[in-house]
Tab-separated table of C-alpha atoms in Angstrom:
chain	number	residue	atom	x	y	z
A	205	MET	CA	0.099	-0.585	42.745
A	206	ALA	CA	-1.845	1.650	40.460
A	207	PRO	CA	-0.134	1.689	37.091
A	208	ARG	CA	-1.288	5.001	35.916
A	209	SER	CA	0.255	8.271	35.099
A	210	LYS	CA	-0.731	11.460	36.755
A	211	GLY	CA	-1.566	12.867	33.437
A	212	ILE	CA	-0.865	12.368	29.814
A	213	ARG	CA	-0.844	15.066	27.296
A	214	SER	CA	-0.098	13.740	23.913
A	215	GLY	CA	-0.143	17.181	22.530
A	216	GLU	CA	0.015	17.619	18.857
A	217	ARG	CA	0.886	20.978	17.549
A	218	ALA	CA	0.656	19.307	14.219
A	219	ARG	CA	-2.079	19.041	11.756
A	220	ARG	CA	-3.884	15.805	11.919
A	221	GLY	CA	-2.868	15.361	8.327
A	222	ALA	CA	0.450	14.090	9.546
A	223	ARG	CA	-1.103	10.667	9.834
A	224	GLY	CA	0.347	8.298	7.333
A	225	SER	CA	2.476	10.922	5.673
A	226	GLY	CA	5.660	9.211	6.727
A	227	ARG	CA	8.827	10.558	8.197
A	228	GLY	CA	9.322	14.212	7.708
A	229	ALA	CA	5.936	15.460	8.733
A	230	ALA	CA	6.138	19.156	8.155
A	231	VAL	CA	5.475	20.448	11.628
A	232	PRO	CA	6.678	19.382	15.033
A	233	THR	CA	4.527	17.212	17.199
A	234	ARG	CA	5.150	16.188	20.730
A	235	VAL	CA	4.404	13.638	23.383
A	236	GLU	CA	4.466	14.986	26.885
A	237	LEU	CA	3.996	12.724	29.857
A	238	VAL	CA	3.967	13.293	33.574
A	239	LEU	CA	4.554	9.873	35.063
A	240	GLU	CA	4.354	8.518	38.549
A	241	ARG	CA	7.711	7.291	39.704
A	242	ASN	CA	7.065	3.560	39.636
A	243	VAL	CA	7.990	0.540	37.580
A	244	GLN	CA	4.941	0.884	35.359
A	245	ALA	CA	6.175	4.208	34.024
A	246	PRO	CA	8.384	2.796	31.233
A	247	ALA	CA	5.548	0.733	29.764
A	248	ILE	CA	3.245	3.738	29.822
A	249	ALA	CA	5.888	5.833	28.096
A	250	ARG	CA	6.530	3.149	25.469
A	251	SER	CA	2.863	2.851	24.738
A	252	ALA	CA	2.452	6.595	24.248
A	253	ILE	CA	5.511	6.823	22.010
A	254	ALA	CA	4.429	3.827	19.947
A	255	GLU	CA	1.005	5.333	19.458
A	256	HIS	CA	2.457	8.644	18.395
A	257	CYS	CA	4.846	6.974	15.966
A	258	GLU	CA	1.900	5.201	14.445
A	259	GLU	CA	0.043	8.460	14.015
A	260	LEU	CA	3.053	9.945	12.271
A	261	GLY	CA	3.689	6.901	10.134
A	262	LEU	CA	7.081	6.308	11.724
A	263	GLY	CA	8.099	2.697	11.747
A	264	GLY	CA	10.979	0.307	11.478
A	265	SER	CA	14.250	0.795	13.233
A	266	LEU	CA	13.668	4.421	14.079
A	267	ARG	CA	10.507	3.576	15.940
A	268	GLN	CA	12.136	0.647	17.733
A	269	SER	CA	15.107	2.730	18.771
A	270	LEU	CA	12.958	5.514	20.031
A	271	ILE	CA	10.816	3.164	22.083
A	272	LEU	CA	13.894	1.549	23.599
A	273	LEU	CA	15.518	4.871	24.318
A	274	VAL	CA	12.460	6.298	25.999
A	275	SER	CA	11.945	3.141	28.009
A	276	GLU	CA	15.522	3.165	29.273
A	277	VAL	CA	15.495	6.814	30.129
A	278	VAL	CA	12.287	6.557	32.094
A	279	SER	CA	13.515	3.374	33.785
A	280	ASN	CA	16.664	5.106	34.880
A	281	ALA	CA	14.717	7.979	36.303
A	282	VAL	CA	12.544	5.552	38.239
A	283	ARG	CA	15.331	3.351	39.513
A	284	HIS	CA	18.362	5.494	40.002
A	285	SER	CA	17.165	8.871	40.982
A	286	GLU	CA	17.444	10.101	44.538
A	287	ALA	CA	14.325	12.110	44.010
A	288	ASP	CA	11.321	12.005	46.270
A	289	PRO	CA	9.363	8.857	45.372
A	290	GLN	CA	6.271	11.013	45.206
A	291	SER	CA	7.750	13.286	42.575
A	292	ALA	CA	6.954	12.813	38.950
A	293	VAL	CA	9.117	11.935	35.999
A	294	GLU	CA	8.428	14.147	33.060
A	295	LEU	CA	9.080	13.023	29.538
A	296	LEU	CA	8.981	15.259	26.522
A	297	ALA	CA	9.533	13.848	23.054
A	298	THR	CA	9.477	16.358	20.243
A	299	PHE	CA	9.131	15.044	16.727
A	300	GLY	CA	10.551	17.481	14.244
A	301	GLU	CA	11.071	17.244	10.559
A	302	LYS	CA	14.661	16.093	10.837
A	303	MET	CA	15.062	15.337	14.458
A	304	ILE	CA	13.444	13.705	17.405
A	305	ARG	CA	14.400	15.130	20.748
A	306	VAL	CA	13.835	13.277	23.971
A	307	THR	CA	14.096	15.102	27.266
A	308	VAL	CA	13.563	13.673	30.694
A	309	THR	CA	13.090	16.072	33.529
A	310	ASP	CA	13.598	14.368	36.801
A	311	ALA	CA	12.962	16.372	39.920
A	312	GLY	CA	15.938	14.781	41.597
A	313	VAL	CA	17.632	16.083	44.667
A	314	GLY	CA	19.986	18.853	43.789
A	315	GLY	CA	18.982	19.258	40.219
A	316	SER	CA	19.547	17.244	37.122
A	317	HIS	CA	19.268	13.549	37.536
A	318	ALA	CA	18.457	12.519	34.030
A	319	ARG	CA	21.056	9.915	33.217
A	320	TRP	CA	21.676	7.229	30.702
A	321	LEU	CA	22.947	4.241	32.568
A	322	TRP	CA	23.782	0.839	31.308
A	323	PRO	CA	22.838	-1.224	34.322
A	324	ILE	CA	25.466	-3.908	33.976
A	325	SER	CA	28.229	-2.706	36.243
A	326	ALA	CA	31.798	-2.952	35.070
A	327	GLY	CA	32.861	-5.265	37.884
A	328	GLU	CA	29.964	-7.591	37.415
A	329	SER	CA	30.447	-7.727	33.695
A	330	ARG	CA	34.101	-8.549	34.078
A	331	ARG	CA	33.333	-11.433	36.336
A	332	ALA	CA	30.513	-12.648	34.199
A	333	LEU	CA	31.557	-12.238	30.669
A	334	GLY	CA	35.119	-11.083	30.520
A	335	SER	CA	36.732	-7.894	29.521
A	336	ARG	CA	35.073	-7.742	26.149
A	337	VAL	CA	31.776	-6.964	27.754
A	338	ALA	CA	33.330	-4.817	30.442
A	339	ARG	CA	34.707	-2.578	27.750
A	340	ARG	CA	31.243	-2.220	26.383
A	341	HIS	CA	30.438	0.414	28.870
A	342	GLU	CA	29.359	2.848	26.255
A	343	SER	CA	26.338	4.930	26.840
A	344	LEU	CA	22.973	3.544	26.066
A	345	VAL	CA	22.444	6.463	23.796
A	346	ARG	CA	25.108	5.267	21.421
A	347	ALA	CA	23.859	1.728	21.671
A	348	VAL	CA	20.317	2.558	20.748
A	349	ALA	CA	21.407	4.994	18.105
A	350	ARG	CA	23.078	2.104	16.350
A	351	LEU	CA	19.797	0.264	16.315
A	352	SER	CA	18.556	2.690	13.774
A	353	GLU	CA	19.602	2.615	10.168
A	354	SER	CA	18.549	6.222	10.007
A	355	SER	CA	20.407	7.465	13.018
A	356	GLU	CA	21.113	10.793	11.389
A	357	ASN	CA	17.535	11.658	12.096
A	358	LEU	CA	17.675	10.564	15.658
A	359	ASP	CA	19.205	13.223	17.805
A	360	LEU	CA	19.310	11.860	21.303
A	361	HIS	CA	19.254	14.780	23.597
A	362	GLU	CA	19.601	14.311	27.285
A	363	ALA	CA	18.546	16.985	29.668
A	364	GLY	CA	17.472	17.375	33.207
A	365	SER	CA	16.607	20.165	35.529
A	366	ALA	CA	15.605	20.899	39.056
A	367	ARG	CA	12.188	21.989	37.970
A	368	PRO	CA	9.624	20.978	40.538
A	369	ALA	CA	7.526	18.046	39.504
A	370	GLY	CA	4.331	19.902	40.069
A	371	ARG	CA	5.018	22.116	37.078
B	2	VAL	CA	-3.798	3.689	30.904
B	3	PRO	CA	-3.022	0.317	29.399
B	4	ARG	CA	-0.452	-1.771	31.130
B	5	ALA	CA	1.754	-3.842	28.881
B	6	PRO	CA	0.448	-7.372	29.071
B	7	PHE	CA	2.918	-9.912	30.285
B	8	GLU	CA	2.461	-13.581	30.936
B	9	ILE	CA	4.645	-16.433	32.057
B	10	GLU	CA	3.766	-20.027	31.302
B	11	SER	CA	5.565	-22.538	33.439
B	12	ALA	CA	5.796	-26.255	32.803
B	13	HIS	CA	8.061	-28.972	34.070
B	14	ASP	CA	8.468	-32.667	33.631
B	15	GLY	CA	10.864	-34.308	35.985
B	16	GLN	CA	14.098	-32.383	35.892
B	17	THR	CA	13.237	-30.528	32.703
B	18	GLY	CA	11.457	-27.223	32.968
B	19	ARG	CA	10.280	-24.558	30.611
B	20	LEU	CA	9.258	-20.971	31.093
B	21	THR	CA	7.553	-19.246	28.203
B	22	LEU	CA	7.606	-15.451	28.360
B	23	LEU	CA	4.952	-13.484	26.519
B	24	GLY	CA	4.844	-9.717	26.211
B	25	GLU	CA	7.335	-7.060	27.176
B	26	LEU	CA	10.249	-7.483	29.529
B	27	ASP	CA	11.254	-4.423	31.526
B	28	ILE	CA	11.753	-3.292	35.112
B	29	ALA	CA	8.123	-4.064	35.888
B	30	THR	CA	8.172	-7.622	34.603
B	31	VAL	CA	11.746	-8.832	35.230
B	32	PRO	CA	10.957	-9.532	38.910
B	33	ARG	CA	8.104	-11.792	37.858
B	34	VAL	CA	10.476	-13.851	35.739
B	35	GLU	CA	12.916	-14.073	38.641
B	36	GLU	CA	10.141	-15.389	40.851
B	37	ALA	CA	9.069	-17.914	38.235
B	38	VAL	CA	12.649	-19.132	37.844
B	39	ASP	CA	13.026	-19.552	41.579
B	40	ALA	CA	9.766	-21.472	41.750
B	41	ILE	CA	10.579	-23.872	38.959
B	42	LEU	CA	14.074	-24.511	40.314
B	43	GLN	CA	12.652	-25.241	43.718
B	44	GLY	CA	10.504	-27.842	42.003
B	45	GLY	CA	13.635	-29.773	41.080
B	46	THR	CA	14.279	-28.536	37.556
B	47	GLN	CA	17.842	-29.187	36.442
B	48	ARG	CA	17.480	-28.236	32.792
B	49	LEU	CA	15.605	-24.998	32.272
B	50	THR	CA	14.601	-23.610	28.917
B	51	VAL	CA	13.377	-20.048	28.838
B	52	ASP	CA	11.426	-19.441	25.666
B	53	LEU	CA	11.734	-15.809	24.582
B	54	GLY	CA	9.878	-16.278	21.303
B	55	GLY	CA	6.881	-14.387	22.614
B	56	LEU	CA	8.845	-11.341	23.720
B	57	GLY	CA	8.337	-8.255	21.597
B	58	PHE	CA	10.394	-5.952	23.762
B	59	VAL	CA	13.369	-6.433	26.044
B	60	ASP	CA	15.099	-3.595	27.858
B	61	SER	CA	18.506	-3.523	29.484
B	62	SER	CA	17.167	-4.916	32.746
B	63	GLY	CA	15.933	-7.871	30.719
B	64	LEU	CA	19.375	-8.366	29.208
B	65	ARG	CA	20.833	-8.232	32.664
B	66	LEU	CA	18.352	-10.828	33.882
B	67	PHE	CA	19.567	-13.399	31.375
B	68	ILE	CA	23.221	-12.695	32.127
B	69	VAL	CA	22.515	-13.193	35.807
B	70	LEU	CA	20.582	-16.395	35.122
B	71	GLN	CA	23.485	-17.744	33.167
B	72	GLN	CA	25.826	-16.956	36.042
B	73	ARG	CA	23.434	-18.605	38.463
B	74	SER	CA	23.132	-21.756	36.406
B	75	GLY	CA	26.886	-22.173	36.442
B	76	ALA	CA	27.198	-21.436	40.119
B	77	GLU	CA	24.252	-23.580	41.163
B	78	GLY	CA	24.809	-26.465	38.800
B	79	TRP	CA	21.794	-26.406	36.562
B	80	GLU	CA	21.513	-26.013	32.822
B	81	LEU	CA	20.046	-23.005	31.045
B	82	ALA	CA	18.906	-22.676	27.461
B	83	LEU	CA	17.241	-19.721	25.780
B	84	THR	CA	15.289	-19.426	22.581
B	85	ARG	CA	15.520	-16.193	20.657
B	86	PRO	CA	12.973	-13.407	20.954
B	87	GLN	CA	11.250	-11.640	18.096
B	88	PRO	CA	13.529	-9.700	15.737
B	89	GLN	CA	13.077	-6.251	17.238
B	90	ALA	CA	13.897	-7.577	20.693
B	91	LEU	CA	16.706	-9.776	19.427
B	92	LYS	CA	18.407	-6.697	18.018
B	93	VAL	CA	19.058	-5.484	21.534
B	94	PHE	CA	20.832	-8.743	22.382
B	95	ARG	CA	22.813	-8.595	19.135
B	96	LEU	CA	23.943	-4.991	19.207
B	97	SER	CA	24.863	-5.088	22.864
B	98	GLY	CA	26.992	-8.156	22.150
B	99	VAL	CA	25.199	-10.160	24.784
B	100	GLU	CA	23.690	-12.653	22.362
B	101	GLU	CA	26.850	-14.615	21.746
B	102	ASP	CA	27.515	-14.932	25.458
B	103	LEU	CA	24.148	-16.437	26.257
B	104	PRO	CA	23.119	-20.079	25.744
B	105	PHE	CA	20.718	-19.565	22.882
B	106	VAL	CA	19.487	-22.693	21.162
B	107	GLU	CA	17.843	-22.954	17.773
B	108	ASP	CA	15.250	-25.419	18.836
B	109	ALA	CA	13.594	-25.055	22.182
B	110	SER	CA	13.033	-28.780	22.398
B	111	ALA	CA	16.746	-29.489	22.022
B	112	VAL	CA	17.392	-29.208	25.725
């Protein structure tokens, strides 16, 4: 299995001066990935996001949450989509002054297939760990948002479309 | 494109076994841990410690793995112990509420 993406554009519409300037870099920057639909995709996405956070001087809980979020979103696209296995998963993370927006475009059958799924099913959880865990069927988005002490700056935006993978 | 490094160290002595996980645990690497668990159990391990101290990242499939292992240990009659991962990975166990339901031990050598 070749763990590589079809292409990575870590585009920065920002000045390079954003490096080390901390949260609140004045202009938006973005990470845009076109990933092959395989199990290596989440690690590739995490690596790109981590690198971009480093360039922007973003650290701590915000960085951790973002990496987890992106990893889960890409994982879900890889595992749960009914899309053609040959189609790509596209990830766009836009880093604004006050907000980070993460969009996954999954060329799934019939349109949007970007989903946030907590993979522990309700039935399984009930059997395994009792109702307390079963009730914890909240979205991953809320879960990872809580990981961040600065969640007001972390706008978790889910989106999907039927855009063809070939762009 | 760099692939996240991931290693499993396996050791057993009689009925006591230990798997040490190093790197990042996600949908690419969870199956490798499952294979390593199967292998060490087939070798006769009755008390298995999985050392997570070298894990810097765990995703939800990793959480699920440990829940399933705990179920398996009960159903199959072997003993499971886990040591905690690094803080950023431990947070995922804590905030999801899974931590208190898993057999974490303070000292890996306690089992």
